[in-house]
Amino acid sequence: MRFSKPLAMASLALMLSMTACSSGNNEASGTSNSPAPNAAGTNAPATAAAEDYTFGADQTFHSNEPVTYSMMYSDHENYPYHKDWRLWSAIQEKTNVNFDLAITARTEYENQKSLLVNSGDAPYIIPKTYDESAFVASGQIVPVSDWVQYMPNYMKAVKDWGMEEDLKAKLKEDGKYYVLPGMWEIAGGGYSYIIRKDVFEAAGVDVEGQQGNWTYEDFYEAMKKVKDFTGSNYVISDQFKGDSALNIAAVQYGVTAGWGLSSGLVFDQEKQQFVFADASNDFKDFLGYFNKLVNEGIMDPESFTQEDDAAQAKFFKGDTYVISGIYQVMADFKSKMQVPDSELYMITQPGGPKGKLQVETSRLENGIMISQNALDDLGEEGFIKMLRFIDWFWYSNEGQMLSLWGVEGETYTLDADGNVVLNPEIYYNGINEGAPKQLNVDYGFAGGMFAYGGSEKLKMSKMTDGEKDFVSRVQSTRDTRKLAPPIMATPEENEQMKLISTPLMDYVKTMTLKFVTGQEKLDNWSQYTAQVEANGSTRYAEMANDIFAKTKSLLGY
């Protein structure tokens, strides 16, 4: 009985594409006089308020009268807020919408968000939200899945890009979701390994010809050739204290580690159940691989303890030849290399025992929470109008182009094929190196508050040719992983699980470092697994599966 009402809600929220464009051209154009059913099943005036504004899928939102919406704003130190940015006037010109901004330094944004939401004083629009879980129980955040039917561009993206499965990850135990996530048509390339291509090729490794087929064992053999050729102390001395390298490899071994450590659970798609992976033979093999790299002097053991600057310095000086990273740092790294004629190349993430899998699977970004204050203050019609502005700005191609690239004819033009050509006097993301102005600093576009989500073409438009090549290699040579279902725990269940997972995963993380660096021998594996069991790994997996059993009908299993 507990899930009978949420089932109805989830059916609405997750079958969006069935209702997204079925409301007809009248709804899309904002001219219909017929009320649409809201999430509670009652008739709400979905379009009655549209007489004073235009909206619709692939149409510009514009309010006949000026309107102002309050919004939180995270002020990034790399592109500090300016009230006269072209961004603000461009939005106003298009839509007749202005913002009343609650500006907070980026480093204090999460703290301020918690303070404002929990006190009931939150602005209407709360962007750049990575995890909304802590705010759901407060009652101060709108369950936005009850309202997405009024957002034609959002609904169109869900249908056209098949986002229903992705959105399941945002569901809470009541069958609703409380944040509008940024949505990408395709997943990104993610973190991988930047290598000195010139050195690998000099050592006899056919990088471009073979890297697409590499497993981690093949990567090991390639690095071994480099070590023999160069006589260096180490081939890889990594940054991020190993969290990136461990996370990338864990995917291919079917375990969790590094940035992706989480709870140690993976979902067995065949058995339809969660298992604790970080005490399995797969995890032992995973640790054994990195232990081999350390033992053979291929990987610097300081990779797991040193600061990023130290790892980068070794790479820039030419002491090492591999470092993990994301493609956006390539231009900066190239400029800092101290070895003449260094050639950097980002390899496709190697495969492993579980296959050649894409590391990045989620197409969701951080997103937007909507304060209950917006609904209370604006009323239902005004609230829907605000949602339709949000729908245009964050989810229409026109709005996404504006927030990312700015104003056509001013900051960019389109070539004959419709591709973005950034004004040569403006720099962004490796494009137009050395240009006197920056797209985010001087104009306010391409900032983290607004510019997330969009089509494959839009995603590719902000990449250099090298990054496009990397993403294309990932897309064409790596298999998409199935998404794991969310564990839709109640607050009480979530608290019980945290009491187990926190000490359990602290122990796993500690022992991972010891096994990899050789402080603990893999011969003592049985002692490790016994302690993991004593720390509650089996109980934790059982709780996850009990919750999944109660909620799987909501998720379509």
XYZ file of C-alpha atoms in Angstrom:
557
model
C 0.000 0.000 0.000
C 2.901 2.280 0.694
C 3.687 2.605 -2.993
C 0.263 2.787 -4.602
C 0.210 6.589 -4.899
C 3.882 6.975 -5.892
C 3.291 4.362 -8.570
C 0.858 6.720 -10.230
C 3.318 9.575 -9.849
C 6.187 7.559 -11.262
C 4.077 6.426 -14.176
C 3.554 10.068 -15.048
C 7.134 11.105 -14.399
C 8.767 8.249 -16.253
C 6.405 7.972 -19.187
C 6.881 11.625 -20.044
C 7.521 10.967 -23.658
C 4.056 9.503 -24.047
C 2.458 12.745 -22.899
C 5.250 15.106 -23.926
C 4.057 15.855 -27.399
C 0.621 14.275 -27.242
C -0.928 17.523 -26.018
C -0.841 18.653 -29.613
C 0.299 21.725 -31.433
C -2.016 23.936 -29.424
C -0.197 23.121 -26.175
C 3.187 23.494 -27.824
C 2.346 26.903 -29.216
C 0.805 28.185 -26.033
C -2.564 28.905 -27.625
C -4.675 26.050 -26.285
C -7.610 26.935 -24.058
C -8.028 23.358 -22.775
C -6.709 22.621 -19.291
C -4.329 19.686 -18.959
C -4.389 17.253 -16.048
C -1.756 17.920 -13.416
C 0.150 15.233 -11.534
C -2.601 14.845 -8.986
C -5.065 14.022 -11.736
C -7.081 17.244 -11.480
C -7.600 19.750 -14.219
C -5.198 22.664 -13.966
C -5.169 25.751 -16.192
C -2.137 24.632 -18.136
C -2.389 27.310 -20.777
C -4.835 29.902 -19.469
C -1.959 32.085 -18.292
C -0.285 31.861 -21.694
C -2.238 34.865 -22.942
C 0.497 37.153 -21.585
C 3.462 35.148 -22.821
C 4.574 32.868 -25.645
C 6.150 29.471 -25.116
C 6.456 26.063 -26.725
C 8.786 23.406 -28.005
C 11.420 25.129 -30.150
C 9.738 28.510 -29.620
C 11.129 31.505 -27.781
C 9.614 32.170 -24.384
C 8.628 35.833 -24.116
C 6.567 37.586 -21.475
C 4.479 40.543 -22.626
C 5.147 42.265 -19.307
C 8.567 42.424 -17.580
C 8.948 39.709 -14.957
C 11.632 39.093 -12.350
C 12.465 35.746 -10.753
C 14.661 35.328 -7.695
C 17.555 32.916 -8.171
C 20.628 31.686 -6.309
C 23.901 32.403 -8.079
C 27.258 30.754 -7.425
C 29.953 33.359 -8.064
C 32.950 31.552 -9.545
C 36.340 33.046 -8.814
C 37.590 32.283 -12.336
C 34.824 34.316 -13.931
C 33.462 36.640 -11.223
C 29.975 38.076 -11.552
C 29.402 41.315 -13.451
C 26.019 42.999 -13.536
C 26.697 44.333 -17.039
C 27.551 40.987 -18.644
C 26.008 40.583 -22.088
C 24.389 37.398 -20.731
C 21.866 39.312 -18.642
C 20.789 41.766 -21.333
C 20.582 38.965 -23.912
C 18.189 37.001 -21.689
C 16.098 40.111 -21.064
C 15.940 40.987 -24.752
C 14.766 37.506 -25.696
C 12.337 36.824 -22.870
C 11.586 40.035 -20.928
C 12.827 38.178 -17.828
C 15.222 39.572 -15.249
C 16.736 37.940 -12.174
C 16.886 39.000 -8.550
C 20.131 37.213 -7.707
C 21.199 35.900 -4.319
C 24.934 35.935 -5.059
C 27.207 33.650 -3.066
C 30.872 32.787 -3.478
C 31.315 29.379 -5.110
C 33.101 28.004 -2.061
C 30.126 28.894 0.161
C 27.360 28.040 -2.277
C 26.374 24.681 -0.776
C 26.371 26.036 2.776
C 24.286 29.045 1.776
C 21.912 26.838 -0.175
C 21.302 24.675 2.904
C 20.785 27.741 5.080
C 18.268 29.367 2.742
C 16.304 26.216 1.970
C 16.084 24.999 5.553
C 15.066 28.439 6.813
C 12.299 28.722 4.209
C 13.937 31.767 2.594
C 15.192 30.170 -0.620
C 14.926 32.075 -3.914
C 12.561 30.634 -6.501
C 15.221 29.061 -8.743
C 18.154 27.103 -7.286
C 20.551 26.005 -10.076
C 23.801 24.084 -9.849
C 22.407 21.409 -7.522
C 24.377 18.169 -7.576
C 22.544 16.334 -4.807
C 19.073 17.331 -3.741
C 18.580 14.465 -1.269
C 19.203 16.517 1.862
C 16.449 18.990 0.965
C 13.568 16.670 0.099
C 12.306 16.072 3.638
C 12.198 19.819 4.400
C 9.091 20.372 2.301
C 10.751 23.494 0.896
C 11.508 22.016 -2.529
C 8.832 21.350 -5.139
C 8.540 17.744 -6.388
C 9.143 18.978 -9.880
C 8.194 15.696 -11.551
C 4.595 16.717 -10.758
C 4.997 19.700 -13.103
C 7.249 18.703 -16.011
C 4.175 18.119 -18.180
C 4.085 21.909 -18.569
C 7.636 22.027 -19.965
C 7.492 21.202 -23.698
C 11.225 21.461 -24.435
C 12.122 19.294 -21.443
C 9.511 16.730 -22.461
C 10.735 16.741 -26.042
C 14.314 16.032 -24.929
C 13.141 13.160 -22.718
C 11.276 11.598 -25.631
C 13.744 12.288 -28.450
C 16.819 11.193 -26.477
C 15.201 8.318 -24.589
C 15.980 9.783 -21.159
C 13.368 7.791 -19.203
C 15.886 5.279 -17.833
C 18.344 8.044 -16.946
C 15.715 9.944 -14.977
C 14.996 6.923 -12.801
C 18.261 7.692 -11.035
C 16.679 10.869 -9.641
C 13.601 9.200 -8.116
C 13.118 9.335 -4.373
C 11.230 6.825 -2.255
C 7.906 8.578 -2.944
C 8.313 7.932 -6.674
C 8.985 11.601 -7.488
C 12.048 13.635 -8.338
C 12.932 17.032 -6.939
C 15.484 18.424 -9.342
C 15.429 19.232 -13.058
C 18.707 17.734 -14.251
C 20.733 18.986 -17.130
C 20.362 16.384 -19.893
C 22.847 15.524 -22.644
C 21.925 13.535 -25.734
C 25.162 11.536 -25.396
C 27.468 10.769 -22.478
C 30.842 12.468 -22.334
C 34.258 10.944 -22.861
C 35.195 11.223 -19.208
C 38.581 10.867 -17.537
C 41.287 8.774 -19.128
C 45.076 8.688 -19.460
C 47.161 11.406 -21.095
C 50.328 9.877 -22.494
C 53.532 11.075 -24.120
C 52.712 9.715 -27.554
C 56.189 10.560 -28.872
C 57.847 8.428 -26.192
C 55.448 5.495 -26.552
C 55.993 5.427 -30.309
C 59.758 5.666 -29.892
C 59.501 2.627 -27.604
C 57.814 0.691 -30.404
C 54.168 1.116 -29.394
C 51.654 1.759 -32.186
C 49.477 4.105 -30.169
C 46.847 5.220 -32.657
C 46.647 1.822 -34.317
C 46.259 -0.214 -31.131
C 44.949 1.896 -28.241
C 41.319 1.367 -29.237
C 41.760 -2.366 -28.625
C 43.773 -2.126 -25.418
C 42.775 -3.915 -22.269
C 44.512 -2.992 -19.032
C 46.948 -5.854 -19.613
C 47.762 -4.416 -23.044
C 48.259 -1.004 -21.441
C 50.604 -2.618 -18.933
C 52.636 -4.163 -21.753
C 52.832 -0.814 -23.523
C 54.007 0.964 -20.351
C 56.520 -1.822 -19.752
C 58.028 -1.140 -23.187
C 58.305 2.535 -22.290
C 60.039 1.725 -19.013
C 62.534 -0.551 -20.748
C 63.142 2.034 -23.472
C 63.572 5.058 -21.221
C 65.067 3.459 -18.122
C 62.885 5.811 -16.064
C 62.066 5.199 -12.429
C 58.350 5.259 -13.207
C 56.165 5.512 -16.284
C 53.113 6.878 -14.464
C 53.031 9.109 -11.409
C 49.412 10.054 -11.088
C 47.426 12.982 -9.731
C 44.120 13.007 -7.818
C 45.740 10.679 -5.251
C 44.902 7.742 -7.469
C 41.150 8.311 -7.328
C 40.816 8.879 -11.073
C 42.934 5.914 -12.183
C 41.245 3.575 -9.710
C 37.777 4.719 -10.761
C 38.463 4.324 -14.477
C 39.835 0.802 -14.070
C 37.205 -0.314 -11.548
C 34.513 -0.054 -14.237
C 36.317 -2.605 -16.391
C 36.773 -5.003 -13.448
C 33.155 -4.747 -12.253
C 34.031 -3.210 -8.876
C 34.077 0.238 -7.274
C 37.084 2.324 -6.243
C 38.496 5.833 -6.242
C 35.982 8.525 -7.092
C 33.397 5.833 -7.779
C 33.908 3.940 -4.505
C 30.462 4.821 -3.129
C 28.992 1.878 -1.172
C 30.866 -0.930 -2.900
C 27.645 -2.191 -4.452
C 27.201 -3.070 -8.104
C 23.982 -4.230 -9.719
C 24.003 -7.692 -11.301
C 21.769 -7.136 -14.334
C 21.252 -10.874 -14.918
C 20.323 -11.753 -11.338
C 18.542 -8.422 -10.832
C 20.163 -7.810 -7.467
C 22.857 -5.739 -5.787
C 26.085 -7.426 -4.725
C 28.945 -6.132 -2.623
C 31.715 -6.164 -5.210
C 34.649 -4.932 -3.166
C 35.340 -8.259 -1.496
C 35.001 -10.377 -4.645
C 37.638 -12.153 -6.695
C 37.139 -9.403 -9.278
C 38.245 -6.874 -6.663
C 41.253 -9.008 -5.780
C 42.263 -9.111 -9.457
C 41.750 -5.348 -9.689
C 44.029 -4.698 -6.717
C 46.527 -7.205 -8.078
C 46.803 -5.273 -11.306
C 47.781 -2.011 -9.612
C 50.022 -3.859 -7.175
C 51.860 -5.298 -10.188
C 52.363 -1.808 -11.619
C 53.844 -0.624 -8.329
C 55.991 -3.717 -7.777
C 57.508 -3.506 -11.244
C 58.306 0.184 -10.976
C 55.814 1.193 -13.634
C 53.582 3.192 -11.274
C 54.932 5.568 -8.655
C 53.507 4.572 -5.236
C 53.350 8.288 -4.413
C 50.472 8.432 -6.923
C 48.146 7.652 -4.021
C 49.421 10.245 -1.577
C 51.039 13.164 -3.443
C 49.414 16.467 -4.277
C 48.385 17.132 -7.875
C 51.135 19.720 -8.422
C 53.815 17.146 -7.643
C 52.413 14.639 -10.127
C 52.083 17.286 -12.828
C 55.627 18.553 -12.257
C 57.053 15.062 -12.908
C 55.048 14.815 -16.117
C 55.937 18.320 -17.323
C 59.644 17.753 -16.680
C 59.629 14.511 -18.639
C 60.309 12.254 -15.666
C 57.063 10.339 -16.304
C 55.007 9.656 -19.408
C 51.440 8.933 -18.264
C 49.021 10.907 -16.093
C 45.243 10.673 -15.777
C 43.062 13.651 -16.542
C 40.221 15.051 -18.591
C 40.595 16.376 -22.101
C 39.935 19.986 -21.165
C 43.369 20.195 -19.483
C 45.271 19.170 -22.597
C 45.917 22.694 -23.862
C 47.173 23.805 -20.454
C 49.395 20.724 -20.121
C 50.865 21.232 -23.582
C 51.798 24.797 -22.685
C 53.622 23.627 -19.554
C 55.657 20.783 -21.021
C 59.386 21.370 -20.508
C 60.522 18.794 -23.061
C 60.814 20.097 -26.648
C 58.541 18.446 -29.213
C 56.477 16.615 -26.591
C 53.351 15.129 -28.153
C 50.428 14.530 -25.812
C 47.588 12.154 -26.591
C 44.577 10.979 -24.590
C 43.976 7.276 -25.031
C 40.564 5.638 -24.967
C 40.047 4.068 -21.541
C 41.403 0.483 -21.660
C 39.019 -2.439 -21.353
C 39.198 -5.228 -18.809
C 37.730 -8.532 -17.630
C 34.163 -7.225 -17.926
C 34.641 -5.950 -21.462
C 35.462 -2.686 -23.188
C 32.971 -0.444 -21.437
C 32.268 3.264 -21.469
C 33.292 4.769 -18.148
C 30.785 7.601 -18.389
C 27.210 6.352 -18.550
C 25.095 9.087 -17.019
C 23.810 11.724 -19.385
C 22.555 13.798 -16.481
C 24.285 16.885 -15.134
C 23.726 18.966 -12.040
C 20.337 20.594 -12.130
C 17.751 23.047 -10.857
C 15.660 22.814 -7.701
C 12.512 24.919 -7.456
C 11.627 26.459 -4.109
C 8.159 25.982 -2.644
C 8.238 29.763 -2.227
C 7.822 30.103 -5.993
C 4.574 28.155 -5.978
C 3.296 29.907 -2.852
C 4.129 33.420 -4.078
C 3.327 33.124 -7.773
C 0.291 30.880 -7.613
C -0.206 27.996 -10.002
C -0.502 30.027 -13.199
C 2.494 32.216 -12.397
C 4.454 29.166 -11.318
C 3.762 27.407 -14.619
C 4.841 30.543 -16.465
C 8.162 30.510 -14.594
C 8.615 26.818 -15.383
C 8.125 27.599 -19.058
C 10.843 30.217 -18.903
C 13.129 27.650 -17.234
C 12.075 25.184 -19.915
C 13.180 27.580 -22.645
C 16.425 28.744 -21.039
C 17.765 25.396 -19.859
C 16.130 22.925 -22.258
C 15.464 24.519 -25.652
C 18.239 24.511 -28.228
C 17.874 28.290 -28.528
C 18.267 28.819 -24.791
C 21.172 26.391 -24.572
C 22.937 28.106 -27.470
C 22.476 31.451 -25.733
C 23.792 30.303 -22.359
C 26.802 28.562 -23.924
C 27.810 30.585 -26.965
C 26.076 33.923 -26.483
C 24.560 36.081 -29.210
C 24.847 35.079 -32.838
C 26.633 37.780 -34.796
C 28.284 39.163 -31.650
C 30.139 36.339 -29.908
C 29.800 33.661 -32.593
C 28.604 32.930 -36.115
C 27.425 29.749 -37.836
C 29.214 28.329 -40.868
C 27.488 26.848 -43.908
C 26.990 23.533 -42.083
C 25.508 25.186 -39.005
C 28.638 24.734 -36.906
C 29.576 27.331 -34.292
C 32.496 29.609 -35.145
C 33.580 31.540 -32.074
C 34.551 35.183 -32.616
C 38.372 35.051 -33.079
C 38.825 37.716 -30.390
C 37.207 35.447 -27.789
C 38.769 32.430 -26.048
C 36.884 29.431 -24.669
C 37.859 25.859 -23.728
C 41.006 25.643 -25.851
C 39.425 27.491 -28.797
C 41.212 30.678 -29.982
C 44.222 30.363 -27.691
C 45.667 33.782 -26.878
C 42.520 35.753 -27.735
C 42.187 38.967 -25.667
C 38.708 38.229 -24.294
C 37.131 35.193 -22.650
C 33.598 33.979 -23.239
C 32.829 33.452 -19.546
C 34.947 36.161 -17.929
C 34.022 39.064 -20.211
C 30.534 38.117 -21.387
C 29.105 35.744 -18.748
C 28.324 32.956 -21.229
C 29.537 29.336 -20.878
C 29.316 29.446 -17.081
C 28.578 26.564 -14.756
C 25.273 28.013 -13.567
C 23.472 27.696 -16.872
C 25.486 26.018 -19.627
C 24.872 22.317 -19.092
C 22.873 19.913 -21.201
C 21.976 19.768 -24.864
C 22.205 17.879 -28.122
C 25.152 15.866 -29.370
C 25.925 18.675 -31.818
C 25.924 21.257 -29.027
C 28.150 19.060 -26.870
C 30.608 18.607 -29.714
C 30.503 22.322 -30.595
C 32.461 23.279 -27.495
C 35.238 20.787 -28.146
C 38.512 21.181 -29.959
C 39.164 18.785 -32.825
C 41.296 16.676 -30.508
C 38.550 16.314 -27.940
C 36.001 15.509 -30.640
C 38.313 12.735 -31.786
C 38.639 11.380 -28.218
C 34.875 11.368 -27.610
C 34.262 9.774 -31.013
C 36.759 7.009 -30.192
C 34.996 6.336 -26.900
C 31.567 6.308 -28.545
C 32.638 4.015 -31.379
C 34.866 1.497 -29.577
C 33.352 1.206 -26.092
C 30.052 -0.384 -25.121
C 27.424 1.518 -23.173
C 26.820 0.086 -19.701
C 23.318 -0.498 -18.419
C 22.369 1.900 -15.667
C 21.960 0.553 -12.152
C 18.642 1.301 -10.448
C 18.615 3.789 -7.574
C 18.264 2.521 -4.009
C 15.071 4.358 -3.087
C 15.524 4.297 0.669
C 13.351 6.186 3.119
C 15.200 8.679 5.337
C 15.149 6.092 8.143
C 16.480 3.329 5.884
C 19.101 5.657 4.474
C 20.334 6.495 7.969
C 20.562 2.807 8.898
C 22.552 2.066 5.760
C 24.931 4.966 6.384
C 25.724 3.575 9.816
C 27.018 0.469 8.069
C 28.539 1.945 4.927
C 30.631 4.703 6.479
C 32.977 2.489 8.551
C 32.760 -0.325 5.990
C 33.924 1.805 3.067
C 36.520 3.615 5.172
C 38.057 0.189 5.793
C 37.842 -0.773 2.105
C 39.511 2.477 1.070
C 42.301 2.054 3.601
C 42.980 -1.521 2.578
C 42.856 -0.658 -1.129
C 45.836 1.640 -0.653
C 47.682 -0.949 1.423
C 47.134 -3.765 -1.066
C 48.092 -1.635 -4.063
C 51.293 -0.278 -2.522
C 52.301 -3.607 -0.981
C 51.922 -2.585 2.655
C 49.496 -5.504 2.893
C 50.041 -8.741 0.984
C 47.313 -10.170 -1.217
C 48.196 -13.510 0.392
C 46.208 -12.204 3.367
C 43.063 -11.810 1.275
C 40.925 -14.072 3.467
C 41.592 -11.851 6.463
C 40.414 -8.845 4.475
C 37.190 -10.494 3.329
C 36.460 -11.698 6.851
C 36.809 -8.161 8.185
C 34.629 -6.746 5.403
C 31.956 -9.263 6.363
C 32.347 -8.358 10.032
C 31.867 -4.698 9.069
C 28.461 -5.492 7.583
C 28.936 -5.949 3.826
C 26.399 -8.765 3.544
C 23.863 -6.956 5.688
C 24.312 -3.807 3.610
C 23.662 -5.671 0.349
C 20.613 -7.362 1.886
C 19.162 -4.010 2.899
C 19.727 -2.631 -0.600
C 17.994 -5.643 -2.143
C 15.083 -5.439 0.299
C 14.522 -1.818 -0.715
C 14.868 -2.699 -4.376
C 12.312 -5.503 -4.004
C 9.796 -3.032 -2.556
C 10.366 -0.394 -5.209
C 11.304 -2.281 -8.368
C 7.782 -2.050 -9.792
C 8.195 1.733 -9.755
C 11.382 1.341 -11.742
C 9.972 -0.993 -14.355
C 11.743 -4.174 -13.219
